[in-house]
PDB file of C-alpha atoms in Angstrom:
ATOM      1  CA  UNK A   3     121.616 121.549  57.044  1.00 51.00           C
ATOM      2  CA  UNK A   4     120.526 118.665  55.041  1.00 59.00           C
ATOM      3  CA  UNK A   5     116.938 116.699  55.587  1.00 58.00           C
ATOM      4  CA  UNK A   6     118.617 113.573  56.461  1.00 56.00           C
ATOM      5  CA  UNK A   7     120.345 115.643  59.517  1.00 64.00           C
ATOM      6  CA  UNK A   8     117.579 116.761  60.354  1.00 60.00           C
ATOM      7  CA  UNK A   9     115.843 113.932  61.198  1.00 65.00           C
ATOM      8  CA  UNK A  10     118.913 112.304  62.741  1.00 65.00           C
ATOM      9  CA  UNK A  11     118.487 115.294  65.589  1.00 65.00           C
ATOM     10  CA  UNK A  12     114.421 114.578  65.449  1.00 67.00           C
ATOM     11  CA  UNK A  13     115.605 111.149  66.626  1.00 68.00           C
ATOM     12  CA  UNK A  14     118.612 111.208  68.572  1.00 70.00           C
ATOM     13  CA  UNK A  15     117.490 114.314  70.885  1.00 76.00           C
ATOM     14  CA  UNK A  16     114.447 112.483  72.459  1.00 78.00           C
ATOM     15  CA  UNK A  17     116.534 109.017  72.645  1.00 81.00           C
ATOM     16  CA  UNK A  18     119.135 110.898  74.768  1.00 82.00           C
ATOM     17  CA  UNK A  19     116.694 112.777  76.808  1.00 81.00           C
ATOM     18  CA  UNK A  20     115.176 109.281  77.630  1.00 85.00           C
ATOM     19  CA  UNK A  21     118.557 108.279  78.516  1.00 86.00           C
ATOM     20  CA  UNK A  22     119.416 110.939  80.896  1.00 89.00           C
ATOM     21  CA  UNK A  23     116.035 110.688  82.358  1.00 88.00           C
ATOM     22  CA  UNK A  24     116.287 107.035  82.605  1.00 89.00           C
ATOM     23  CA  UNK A  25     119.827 106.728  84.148  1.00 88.00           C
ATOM     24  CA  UNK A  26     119.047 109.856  86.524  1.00 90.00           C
ATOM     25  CA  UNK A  27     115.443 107.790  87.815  1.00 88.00           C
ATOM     26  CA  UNK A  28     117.331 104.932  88.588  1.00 89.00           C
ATOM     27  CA  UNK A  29     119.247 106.502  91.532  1.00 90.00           C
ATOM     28  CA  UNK A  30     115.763 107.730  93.041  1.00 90.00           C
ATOM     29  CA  UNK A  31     114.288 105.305  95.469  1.00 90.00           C
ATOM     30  CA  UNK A  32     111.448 103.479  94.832  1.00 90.00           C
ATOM     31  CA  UNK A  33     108.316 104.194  96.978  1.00 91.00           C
ATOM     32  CA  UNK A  34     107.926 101.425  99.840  1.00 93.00           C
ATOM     33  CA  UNK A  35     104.582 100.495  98.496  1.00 93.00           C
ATOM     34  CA  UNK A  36     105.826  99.926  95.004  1.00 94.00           C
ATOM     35  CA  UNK A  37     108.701  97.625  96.270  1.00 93.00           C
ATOM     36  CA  UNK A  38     106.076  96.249  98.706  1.00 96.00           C
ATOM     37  CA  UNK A  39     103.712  95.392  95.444  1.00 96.00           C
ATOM     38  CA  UNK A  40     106.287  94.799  92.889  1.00 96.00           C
ATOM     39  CA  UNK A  41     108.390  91.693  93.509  1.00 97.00           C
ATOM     40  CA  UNK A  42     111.931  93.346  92.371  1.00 95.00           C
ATOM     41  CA  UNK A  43     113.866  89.274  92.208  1.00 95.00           C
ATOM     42  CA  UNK A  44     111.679  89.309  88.783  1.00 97.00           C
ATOM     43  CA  UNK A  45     112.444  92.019  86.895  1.00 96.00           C
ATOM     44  CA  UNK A  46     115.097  91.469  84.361  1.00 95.00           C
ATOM     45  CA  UNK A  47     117.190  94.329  85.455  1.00 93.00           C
ATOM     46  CA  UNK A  48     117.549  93.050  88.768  1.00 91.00           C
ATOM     47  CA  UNK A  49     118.152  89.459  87.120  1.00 91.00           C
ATOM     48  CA  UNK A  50     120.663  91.046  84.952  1.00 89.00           C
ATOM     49  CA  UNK A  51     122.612  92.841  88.061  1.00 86.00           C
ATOM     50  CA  UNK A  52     122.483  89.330  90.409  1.00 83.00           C
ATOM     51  CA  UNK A  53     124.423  87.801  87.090  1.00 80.00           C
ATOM     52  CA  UNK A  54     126.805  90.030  86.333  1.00 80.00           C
ATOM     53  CA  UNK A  55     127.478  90.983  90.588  1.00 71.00           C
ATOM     54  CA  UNK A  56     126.449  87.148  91.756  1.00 68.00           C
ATOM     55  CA  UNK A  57     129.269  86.364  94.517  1.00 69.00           C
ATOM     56  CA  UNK A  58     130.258  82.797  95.459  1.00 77.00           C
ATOM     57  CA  UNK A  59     127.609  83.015  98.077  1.00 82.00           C
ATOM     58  CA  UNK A  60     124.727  82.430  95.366  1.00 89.00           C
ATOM     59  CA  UNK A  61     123.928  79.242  93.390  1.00 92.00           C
ATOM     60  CA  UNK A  62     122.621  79.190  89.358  1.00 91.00           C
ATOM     61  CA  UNK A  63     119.174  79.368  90.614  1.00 93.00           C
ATOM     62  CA  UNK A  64     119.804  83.145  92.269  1.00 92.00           C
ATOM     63  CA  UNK A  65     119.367  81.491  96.023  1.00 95.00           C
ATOM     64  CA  UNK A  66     122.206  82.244  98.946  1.00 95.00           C
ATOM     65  CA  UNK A  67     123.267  78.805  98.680  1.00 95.00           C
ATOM     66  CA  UNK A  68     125.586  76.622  97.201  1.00 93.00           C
ATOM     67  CA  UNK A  69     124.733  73.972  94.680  1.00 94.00           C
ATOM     68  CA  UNK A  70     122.139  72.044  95.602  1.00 96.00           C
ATOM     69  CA  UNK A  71     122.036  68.095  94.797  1.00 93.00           C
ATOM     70  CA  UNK A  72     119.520  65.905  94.043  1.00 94.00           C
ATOM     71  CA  UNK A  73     118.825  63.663  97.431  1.00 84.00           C
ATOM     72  CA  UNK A  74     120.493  63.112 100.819  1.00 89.00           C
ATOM     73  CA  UNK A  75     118.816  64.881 104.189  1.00 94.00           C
ATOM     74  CA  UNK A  76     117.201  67.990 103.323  1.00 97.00           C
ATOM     75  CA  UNK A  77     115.136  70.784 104.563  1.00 98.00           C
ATOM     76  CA  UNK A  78     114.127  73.799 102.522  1.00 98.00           C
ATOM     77  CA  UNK A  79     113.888  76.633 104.009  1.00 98.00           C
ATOM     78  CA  UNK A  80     110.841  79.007 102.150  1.00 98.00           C
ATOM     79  CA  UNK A  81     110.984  82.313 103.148  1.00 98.00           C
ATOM     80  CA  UNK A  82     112.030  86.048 102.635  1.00 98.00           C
ATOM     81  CA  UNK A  83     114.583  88.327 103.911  1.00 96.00           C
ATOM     82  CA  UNK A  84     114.740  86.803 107.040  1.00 97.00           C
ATOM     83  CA  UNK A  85     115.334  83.357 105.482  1.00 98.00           C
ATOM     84  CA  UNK A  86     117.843  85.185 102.995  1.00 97.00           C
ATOM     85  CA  UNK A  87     119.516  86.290 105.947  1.00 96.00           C
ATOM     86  CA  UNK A  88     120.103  90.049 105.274  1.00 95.00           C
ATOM     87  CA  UNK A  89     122.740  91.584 107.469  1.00 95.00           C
ATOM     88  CA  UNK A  90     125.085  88.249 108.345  1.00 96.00           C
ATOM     89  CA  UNK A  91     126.798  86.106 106.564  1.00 94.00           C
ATOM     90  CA  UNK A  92     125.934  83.364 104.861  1.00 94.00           C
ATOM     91  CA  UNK A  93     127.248  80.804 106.973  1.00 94.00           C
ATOM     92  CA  UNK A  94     125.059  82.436 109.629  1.00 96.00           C
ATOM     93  CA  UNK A  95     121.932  81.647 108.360  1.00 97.00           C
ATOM     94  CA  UNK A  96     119.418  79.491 109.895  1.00 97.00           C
ATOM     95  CA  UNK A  97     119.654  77.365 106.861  1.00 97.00           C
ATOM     96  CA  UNK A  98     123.667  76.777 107.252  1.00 97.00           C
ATOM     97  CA  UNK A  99     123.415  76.917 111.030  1.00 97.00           C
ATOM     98  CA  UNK A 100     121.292  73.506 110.952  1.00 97.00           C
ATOM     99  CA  UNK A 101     123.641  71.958 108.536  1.00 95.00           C
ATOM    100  CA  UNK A 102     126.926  72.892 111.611  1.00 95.00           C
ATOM    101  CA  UNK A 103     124.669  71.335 114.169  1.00 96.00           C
ATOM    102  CA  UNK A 104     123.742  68.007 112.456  1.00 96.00           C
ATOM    103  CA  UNK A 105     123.691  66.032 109.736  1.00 94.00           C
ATOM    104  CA  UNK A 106     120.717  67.624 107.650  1.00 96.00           C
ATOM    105  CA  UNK A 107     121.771  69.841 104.845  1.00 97.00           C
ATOM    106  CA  UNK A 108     119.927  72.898 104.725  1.00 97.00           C
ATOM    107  CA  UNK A 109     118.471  74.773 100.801  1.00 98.00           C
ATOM    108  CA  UNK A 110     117.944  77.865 101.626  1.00 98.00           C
ATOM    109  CA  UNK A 111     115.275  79.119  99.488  1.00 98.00           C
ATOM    110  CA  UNK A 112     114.675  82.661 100.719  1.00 98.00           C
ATOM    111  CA  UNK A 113     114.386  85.401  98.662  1.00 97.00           C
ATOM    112  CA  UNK A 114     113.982  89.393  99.888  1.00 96.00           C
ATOM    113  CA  UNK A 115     110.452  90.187  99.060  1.00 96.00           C
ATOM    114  CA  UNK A 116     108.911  87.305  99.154  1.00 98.00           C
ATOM    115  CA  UNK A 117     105.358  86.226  99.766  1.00 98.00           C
ATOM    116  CA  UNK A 118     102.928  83.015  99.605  1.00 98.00           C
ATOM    117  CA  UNK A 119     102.377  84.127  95.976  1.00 98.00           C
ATOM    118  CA  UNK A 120     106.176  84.008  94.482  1.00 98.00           C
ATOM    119  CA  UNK A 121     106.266  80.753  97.215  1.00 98.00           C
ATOM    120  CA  UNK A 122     103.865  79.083  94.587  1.00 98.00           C
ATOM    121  CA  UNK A 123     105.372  80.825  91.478  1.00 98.00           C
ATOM    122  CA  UNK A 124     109.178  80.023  91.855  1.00 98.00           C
ATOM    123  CA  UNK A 125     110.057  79.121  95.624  1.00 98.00           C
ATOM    124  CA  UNK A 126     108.710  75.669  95.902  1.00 98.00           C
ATOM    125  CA  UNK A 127     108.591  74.752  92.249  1.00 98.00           C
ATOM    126  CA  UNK A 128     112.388  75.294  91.967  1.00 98.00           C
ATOM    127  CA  UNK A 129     113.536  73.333  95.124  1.00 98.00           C
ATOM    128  CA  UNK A 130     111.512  69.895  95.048  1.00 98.00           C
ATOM    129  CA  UNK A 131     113.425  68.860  92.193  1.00 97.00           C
ATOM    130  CA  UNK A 132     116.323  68.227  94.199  1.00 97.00           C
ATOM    131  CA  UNK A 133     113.970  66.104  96.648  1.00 97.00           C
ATOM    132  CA  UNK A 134     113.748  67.641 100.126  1.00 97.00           C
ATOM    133  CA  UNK A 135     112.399  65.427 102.961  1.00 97.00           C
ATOM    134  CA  UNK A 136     111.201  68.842 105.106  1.00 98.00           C
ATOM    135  CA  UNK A 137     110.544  72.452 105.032  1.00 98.00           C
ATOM    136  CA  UNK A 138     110.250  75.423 107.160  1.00 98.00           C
ATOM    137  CA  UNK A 139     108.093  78.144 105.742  1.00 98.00           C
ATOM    138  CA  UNK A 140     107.930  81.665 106.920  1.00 98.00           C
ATOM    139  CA  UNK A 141     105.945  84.272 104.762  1.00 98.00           C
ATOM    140  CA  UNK A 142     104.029  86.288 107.019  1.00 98.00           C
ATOM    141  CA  UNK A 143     105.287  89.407 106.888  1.00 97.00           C
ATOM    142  CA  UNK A 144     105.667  90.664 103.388  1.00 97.00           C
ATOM    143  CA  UNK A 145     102.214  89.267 102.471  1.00 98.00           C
ATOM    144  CA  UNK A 146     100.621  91.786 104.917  1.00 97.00           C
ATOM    145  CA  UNK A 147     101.805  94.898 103.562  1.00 98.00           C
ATOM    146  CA  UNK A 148     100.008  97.458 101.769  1.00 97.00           C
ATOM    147  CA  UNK A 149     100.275  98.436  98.106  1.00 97.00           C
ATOM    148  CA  UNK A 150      98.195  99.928  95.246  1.00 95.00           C
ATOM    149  CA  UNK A 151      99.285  96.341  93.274  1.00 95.00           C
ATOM    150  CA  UNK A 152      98.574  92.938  94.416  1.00 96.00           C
ATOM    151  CA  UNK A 153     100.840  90.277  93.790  1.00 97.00           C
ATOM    152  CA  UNK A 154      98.814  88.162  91.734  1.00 94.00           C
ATOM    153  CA  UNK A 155      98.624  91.503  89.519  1.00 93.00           C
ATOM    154  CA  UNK A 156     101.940  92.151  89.275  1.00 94.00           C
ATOM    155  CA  UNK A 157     102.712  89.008  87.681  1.00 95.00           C
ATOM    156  CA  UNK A 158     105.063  86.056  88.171  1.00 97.00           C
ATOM    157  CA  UNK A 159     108.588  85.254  87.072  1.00 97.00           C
ATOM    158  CA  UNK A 160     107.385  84.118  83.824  1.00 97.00           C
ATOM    159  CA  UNK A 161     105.727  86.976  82.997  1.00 97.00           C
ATOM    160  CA  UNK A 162     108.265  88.582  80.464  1.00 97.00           C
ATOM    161  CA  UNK A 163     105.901  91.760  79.132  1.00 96.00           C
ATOM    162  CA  UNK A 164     105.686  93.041  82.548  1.00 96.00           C
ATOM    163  CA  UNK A 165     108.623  92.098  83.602  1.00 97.00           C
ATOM    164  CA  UNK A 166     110.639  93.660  80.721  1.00 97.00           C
ATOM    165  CA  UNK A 167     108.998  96.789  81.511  1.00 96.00           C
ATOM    166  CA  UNK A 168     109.267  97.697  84.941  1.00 96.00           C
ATOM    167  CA  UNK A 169     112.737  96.948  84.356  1.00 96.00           C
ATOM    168  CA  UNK A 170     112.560 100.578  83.347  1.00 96.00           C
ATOM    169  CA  UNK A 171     113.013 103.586  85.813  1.00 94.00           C
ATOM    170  CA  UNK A 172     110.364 105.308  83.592  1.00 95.00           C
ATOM    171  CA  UNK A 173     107.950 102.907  83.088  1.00 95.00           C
ATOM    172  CA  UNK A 174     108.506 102.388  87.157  1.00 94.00           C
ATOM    173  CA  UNK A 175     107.616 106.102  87.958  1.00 94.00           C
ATOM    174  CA  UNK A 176     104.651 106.393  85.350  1.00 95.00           C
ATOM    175  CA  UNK A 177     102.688 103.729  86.433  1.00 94.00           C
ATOM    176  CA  UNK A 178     103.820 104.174  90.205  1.00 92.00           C
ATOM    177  CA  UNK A 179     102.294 107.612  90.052  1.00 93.00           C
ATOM    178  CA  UNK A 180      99.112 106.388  87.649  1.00 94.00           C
ATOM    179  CA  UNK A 181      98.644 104.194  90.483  1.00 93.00           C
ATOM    180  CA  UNK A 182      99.130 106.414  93.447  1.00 90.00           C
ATOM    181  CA  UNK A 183      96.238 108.660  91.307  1.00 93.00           C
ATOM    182  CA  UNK A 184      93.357 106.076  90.707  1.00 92.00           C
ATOM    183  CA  UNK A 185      94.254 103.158  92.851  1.00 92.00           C
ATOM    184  CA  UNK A 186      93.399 102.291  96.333  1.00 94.00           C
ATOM    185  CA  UNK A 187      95.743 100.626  99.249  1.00 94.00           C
ATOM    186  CA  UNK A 188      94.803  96.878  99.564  1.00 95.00           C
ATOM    187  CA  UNK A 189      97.063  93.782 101.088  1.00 96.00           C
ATOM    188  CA  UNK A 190      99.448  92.576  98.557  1.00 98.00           C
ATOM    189  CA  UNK A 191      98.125  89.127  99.309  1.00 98.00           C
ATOM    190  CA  UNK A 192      94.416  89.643 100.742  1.00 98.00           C
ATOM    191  CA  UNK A 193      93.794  87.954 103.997  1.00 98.00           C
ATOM    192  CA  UNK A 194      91.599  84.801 102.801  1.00 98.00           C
ATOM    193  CA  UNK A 195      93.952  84.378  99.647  1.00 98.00           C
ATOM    194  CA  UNK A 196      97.040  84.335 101.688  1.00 98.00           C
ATOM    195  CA  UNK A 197      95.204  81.236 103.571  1.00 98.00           C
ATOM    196  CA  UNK A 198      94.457  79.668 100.754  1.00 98.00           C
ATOM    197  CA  UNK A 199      98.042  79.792  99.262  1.00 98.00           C
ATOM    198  CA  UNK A 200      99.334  78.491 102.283  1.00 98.00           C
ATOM    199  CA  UNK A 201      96.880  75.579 102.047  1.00 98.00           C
ATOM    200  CA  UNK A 202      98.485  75.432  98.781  1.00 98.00           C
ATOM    201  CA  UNK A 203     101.756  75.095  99.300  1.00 98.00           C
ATOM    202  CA  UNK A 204     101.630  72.622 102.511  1.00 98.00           C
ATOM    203  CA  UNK A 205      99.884  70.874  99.931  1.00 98.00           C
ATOM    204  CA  UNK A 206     102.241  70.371  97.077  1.00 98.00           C
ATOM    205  CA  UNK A 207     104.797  69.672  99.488  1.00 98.00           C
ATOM    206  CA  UNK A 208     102.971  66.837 101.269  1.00 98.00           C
ATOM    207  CA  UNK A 209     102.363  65.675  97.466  1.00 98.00           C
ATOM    208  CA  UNK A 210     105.677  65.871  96.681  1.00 97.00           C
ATOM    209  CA  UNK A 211     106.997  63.328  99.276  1.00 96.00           C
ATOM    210  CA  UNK A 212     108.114  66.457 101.734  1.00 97.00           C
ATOM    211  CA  UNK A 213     106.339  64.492 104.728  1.00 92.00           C
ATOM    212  CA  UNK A 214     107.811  66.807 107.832  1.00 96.00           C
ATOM    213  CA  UNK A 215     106.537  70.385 107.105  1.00 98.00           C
ATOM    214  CA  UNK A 216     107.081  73.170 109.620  1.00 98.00           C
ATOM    215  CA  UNK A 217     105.643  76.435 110.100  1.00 98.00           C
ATOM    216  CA  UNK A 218     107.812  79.514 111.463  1.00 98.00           C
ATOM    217  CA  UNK A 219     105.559  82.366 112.994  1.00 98.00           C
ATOM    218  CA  UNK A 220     108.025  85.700 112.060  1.00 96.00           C
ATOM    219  CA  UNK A 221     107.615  88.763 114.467  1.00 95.00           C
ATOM    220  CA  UNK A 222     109.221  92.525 114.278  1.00 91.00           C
ATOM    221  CA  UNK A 223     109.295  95.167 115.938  1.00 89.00           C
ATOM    222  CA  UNK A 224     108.727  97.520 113.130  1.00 91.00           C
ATOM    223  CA  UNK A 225     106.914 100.788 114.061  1.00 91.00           C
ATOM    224  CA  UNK A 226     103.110 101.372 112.390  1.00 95.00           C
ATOM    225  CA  UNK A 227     103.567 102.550 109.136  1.00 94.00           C
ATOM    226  CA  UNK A 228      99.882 102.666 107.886  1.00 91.00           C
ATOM    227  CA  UNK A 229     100.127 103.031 104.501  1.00 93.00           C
ATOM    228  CA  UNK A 230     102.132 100.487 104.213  1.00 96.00           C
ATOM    229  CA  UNK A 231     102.760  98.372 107.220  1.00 96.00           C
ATOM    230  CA  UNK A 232     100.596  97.842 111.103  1.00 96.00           C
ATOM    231  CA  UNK A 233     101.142  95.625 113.903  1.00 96.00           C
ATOM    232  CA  UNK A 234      97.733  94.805 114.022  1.00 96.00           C
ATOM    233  CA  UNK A 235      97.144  93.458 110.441  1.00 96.00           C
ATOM    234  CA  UNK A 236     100.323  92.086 110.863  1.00 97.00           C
ATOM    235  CA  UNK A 237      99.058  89.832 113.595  1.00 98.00           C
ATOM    236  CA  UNK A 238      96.157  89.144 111.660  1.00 98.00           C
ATOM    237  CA  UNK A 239      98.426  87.238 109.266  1.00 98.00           C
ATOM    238  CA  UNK A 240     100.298  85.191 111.740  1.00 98.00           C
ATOM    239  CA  UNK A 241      97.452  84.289 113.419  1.00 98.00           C
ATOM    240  CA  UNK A 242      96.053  82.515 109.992  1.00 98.00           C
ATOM    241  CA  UNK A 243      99.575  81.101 109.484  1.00 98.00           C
ATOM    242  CA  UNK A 244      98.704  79.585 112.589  1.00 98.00           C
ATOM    243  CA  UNK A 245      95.191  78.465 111.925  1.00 98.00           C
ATOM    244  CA  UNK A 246      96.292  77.007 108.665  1.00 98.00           C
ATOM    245  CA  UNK A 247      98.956  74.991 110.650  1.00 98.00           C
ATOM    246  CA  UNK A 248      97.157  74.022 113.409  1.00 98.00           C
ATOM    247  CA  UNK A 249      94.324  72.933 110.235  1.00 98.00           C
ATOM    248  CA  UNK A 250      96.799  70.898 109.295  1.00 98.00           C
ATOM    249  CA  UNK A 251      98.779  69.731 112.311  1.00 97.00           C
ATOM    250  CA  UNK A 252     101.899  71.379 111.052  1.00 98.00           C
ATOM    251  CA  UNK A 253     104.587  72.343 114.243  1.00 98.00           C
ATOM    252  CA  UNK A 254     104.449  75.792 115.038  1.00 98.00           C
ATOM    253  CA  UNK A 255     107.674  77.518 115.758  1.00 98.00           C
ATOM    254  CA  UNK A 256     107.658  81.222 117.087  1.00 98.00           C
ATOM    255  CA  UNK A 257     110.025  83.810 116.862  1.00 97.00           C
ATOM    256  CA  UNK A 258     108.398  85.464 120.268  1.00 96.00           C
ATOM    257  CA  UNK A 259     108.741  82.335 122.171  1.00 97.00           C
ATOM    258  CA  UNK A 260     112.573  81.322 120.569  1.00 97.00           C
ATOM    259  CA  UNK A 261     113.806  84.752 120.964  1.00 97.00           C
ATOM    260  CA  UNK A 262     111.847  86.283 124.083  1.00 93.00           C
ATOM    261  CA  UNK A 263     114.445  86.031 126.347  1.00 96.00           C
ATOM    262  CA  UNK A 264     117.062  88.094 124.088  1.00 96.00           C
ATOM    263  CA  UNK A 265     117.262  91.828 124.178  1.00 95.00           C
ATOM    264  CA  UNK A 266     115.982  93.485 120.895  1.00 94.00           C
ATOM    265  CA  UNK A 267     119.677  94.403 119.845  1.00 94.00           C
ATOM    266  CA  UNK A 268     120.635  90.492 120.606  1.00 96.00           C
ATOM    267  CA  UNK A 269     117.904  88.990 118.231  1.00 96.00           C
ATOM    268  CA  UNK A 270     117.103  91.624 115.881  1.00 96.00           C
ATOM    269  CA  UNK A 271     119.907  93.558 113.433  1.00 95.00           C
ATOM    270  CA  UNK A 272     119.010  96.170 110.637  1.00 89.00           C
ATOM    271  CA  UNK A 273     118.061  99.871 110.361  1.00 82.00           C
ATOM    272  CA  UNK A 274     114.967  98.601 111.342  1.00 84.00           C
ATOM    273  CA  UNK A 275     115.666  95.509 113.351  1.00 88.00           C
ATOM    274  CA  UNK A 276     113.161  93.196 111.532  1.00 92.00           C
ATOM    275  CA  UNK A 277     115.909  90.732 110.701  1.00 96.00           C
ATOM    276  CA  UNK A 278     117.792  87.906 112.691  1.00 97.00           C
ATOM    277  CA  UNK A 279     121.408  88.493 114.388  1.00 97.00           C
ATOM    278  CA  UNK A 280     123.747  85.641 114.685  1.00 97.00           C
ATOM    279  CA  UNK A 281     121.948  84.111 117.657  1.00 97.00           C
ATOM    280  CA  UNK A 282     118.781  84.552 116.414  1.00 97.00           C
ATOM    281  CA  UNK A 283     119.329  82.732 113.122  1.00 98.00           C
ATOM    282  CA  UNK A 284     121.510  80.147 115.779  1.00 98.00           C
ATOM    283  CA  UNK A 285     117.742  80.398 117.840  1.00 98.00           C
ATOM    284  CA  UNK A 286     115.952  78.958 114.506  1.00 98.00           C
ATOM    285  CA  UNK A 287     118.198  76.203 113.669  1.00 98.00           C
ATOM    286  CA  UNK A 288     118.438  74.730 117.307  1.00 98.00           C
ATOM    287  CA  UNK A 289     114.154  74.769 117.388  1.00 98.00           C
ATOM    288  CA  UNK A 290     113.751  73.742 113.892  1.00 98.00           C
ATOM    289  CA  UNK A 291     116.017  70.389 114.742  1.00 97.00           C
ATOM    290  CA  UNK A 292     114.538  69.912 117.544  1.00 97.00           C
ATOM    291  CA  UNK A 293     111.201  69.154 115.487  1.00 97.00           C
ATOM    292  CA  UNK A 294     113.441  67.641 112.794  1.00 96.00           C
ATOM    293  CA  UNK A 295     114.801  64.895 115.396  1.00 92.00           C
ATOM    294  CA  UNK A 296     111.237  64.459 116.891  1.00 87.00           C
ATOM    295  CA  UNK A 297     109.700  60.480 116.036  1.00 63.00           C
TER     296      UNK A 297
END
């Protein structure tokens, strides 16, 4: 066997083994506190897959939308999953259900994930371009949970080092379990800073001409999960969304009060029945233009 062969196999054995490793990681699932920590919309393999699998139901920008335009009667909706509408269709959402009752035209700018952080980062940055007049904003619940990263840590869309990396199963796993080893459990947005970036982004709207703001007080029924995810820090949270709001004399809407007289299996759909059914996303738009329509 000749030198140069020999150094071919040097090379190509390891690159192969990487391979294999890296194509068989990628079918494991993620721990819930990485993908709690970790905002996944950012990583370039998951903007890769929305590209090359985006359905008619998503516009350029990655939103479940269509188009958006600059002017006429808007209202962004800012938001996670629930905003996203996981589990019904698209014309389902609260943000299409307010554009079948009345003449406002609803962005929905929910993204699965999302907190008060990526809010700042991408979510409000990318709609008031197209000039919304009001917004709903809902990010309670994913900026309670627990992870060994914060938010601010894991870095924001822009962010191409990390980003490019933990596109990787390996580099996932390796500093996942570096983590798990020498890190402790913390909020992914601490309690004070998720205040503050709420302040923040009623803020920039109000600065930004969006003059009828609206805060939407989430609730689940999610079992205590306390590594990750409790009932009682999660109240902690919507309790300051509401003292920020109330700060600020932004409307309160609650998912309680909207949905209280449905059974669990009429208002809540999922494995784990934190997101809206049909009615419940039909709940949101009806008390959502009902402040809309207010003088």
């Amino acid at each position: 066997m000749s030198r140069k062969s020999k150094w071919i196999r040097w090379f190509v054995r390891p690159m192969l083994s990487l391979l294999i490793l890296e194509v068989g990681l990628s079918f494991v699932p993620m721990p819930d506190w990485w993908e709690a920590g970790i905002f996944i919309e950012y990583l370039y393999s998951t903007r890769i897959q929305k590209r090359l699998l985006q359905s008619h139901e998503h516009n350029r920008l990655g939103y479940r939308d269509s188009e958006w335009t600059v002017g006429g009667k808007k209202v962004a909706f800012f938001g996670d999953s629930r905003t996203y509408g996981l589990f019904v269709h698209q014309s389902q959402t609260y943000a299409e259900q307010i554009e079948i009752m009345s003449n406002w035209e609803g962005m929905n700018v929910g993204l699965p994930g999302a907190t008060t952080f990526e809010a700042l980062d991408s979510l409000v940055p990318d709609a008031l371009p197209y000039q919304p007049q009001a917004s709903v904003v809902c990010l309670d619940l994913n900026s309670s949970l627990l992870s060994y990263v914060t938010r601010d840590k894991s870095g924001g869309r822009n962010a191409f080092t990390r980003n490019l990396l933990r596109s990787s199963s390996i580099w996932m796993f390796a500093e996942g379990g570096w983590h798990s080893l020498y890190s402790d459990r913390v909020p992914v947005i601490p309690l004070d800073k998720y205040k503050r970036q709420l302040h923040q982004i009623f803020n920039i709207l109000e600065e930004n001409d969006v003059r009828k703001n609206i805060l939407l007080v989430g609730y689940t029924p999610l079992e205590d999960y306390p590594n990750l995810y409790t009932q009682q820090e999660y109240d902690r949270y919507r309790e300051a969304s509401r003292t920020v709001a109330r700060a600020r004399s932004v409307p309160i809407i609650e998912f309680t009060k909207e949905l209280g007289d449905l059974s669990l299996n009429e208002a809540y759909i999922g494995e784990h029945q934190i997101h809206l059914t049909e009615t419940g996303h039909q709940r949101i738009a009806s008390a959502v233009l009902r402040i809309l329509n207010e003088d």
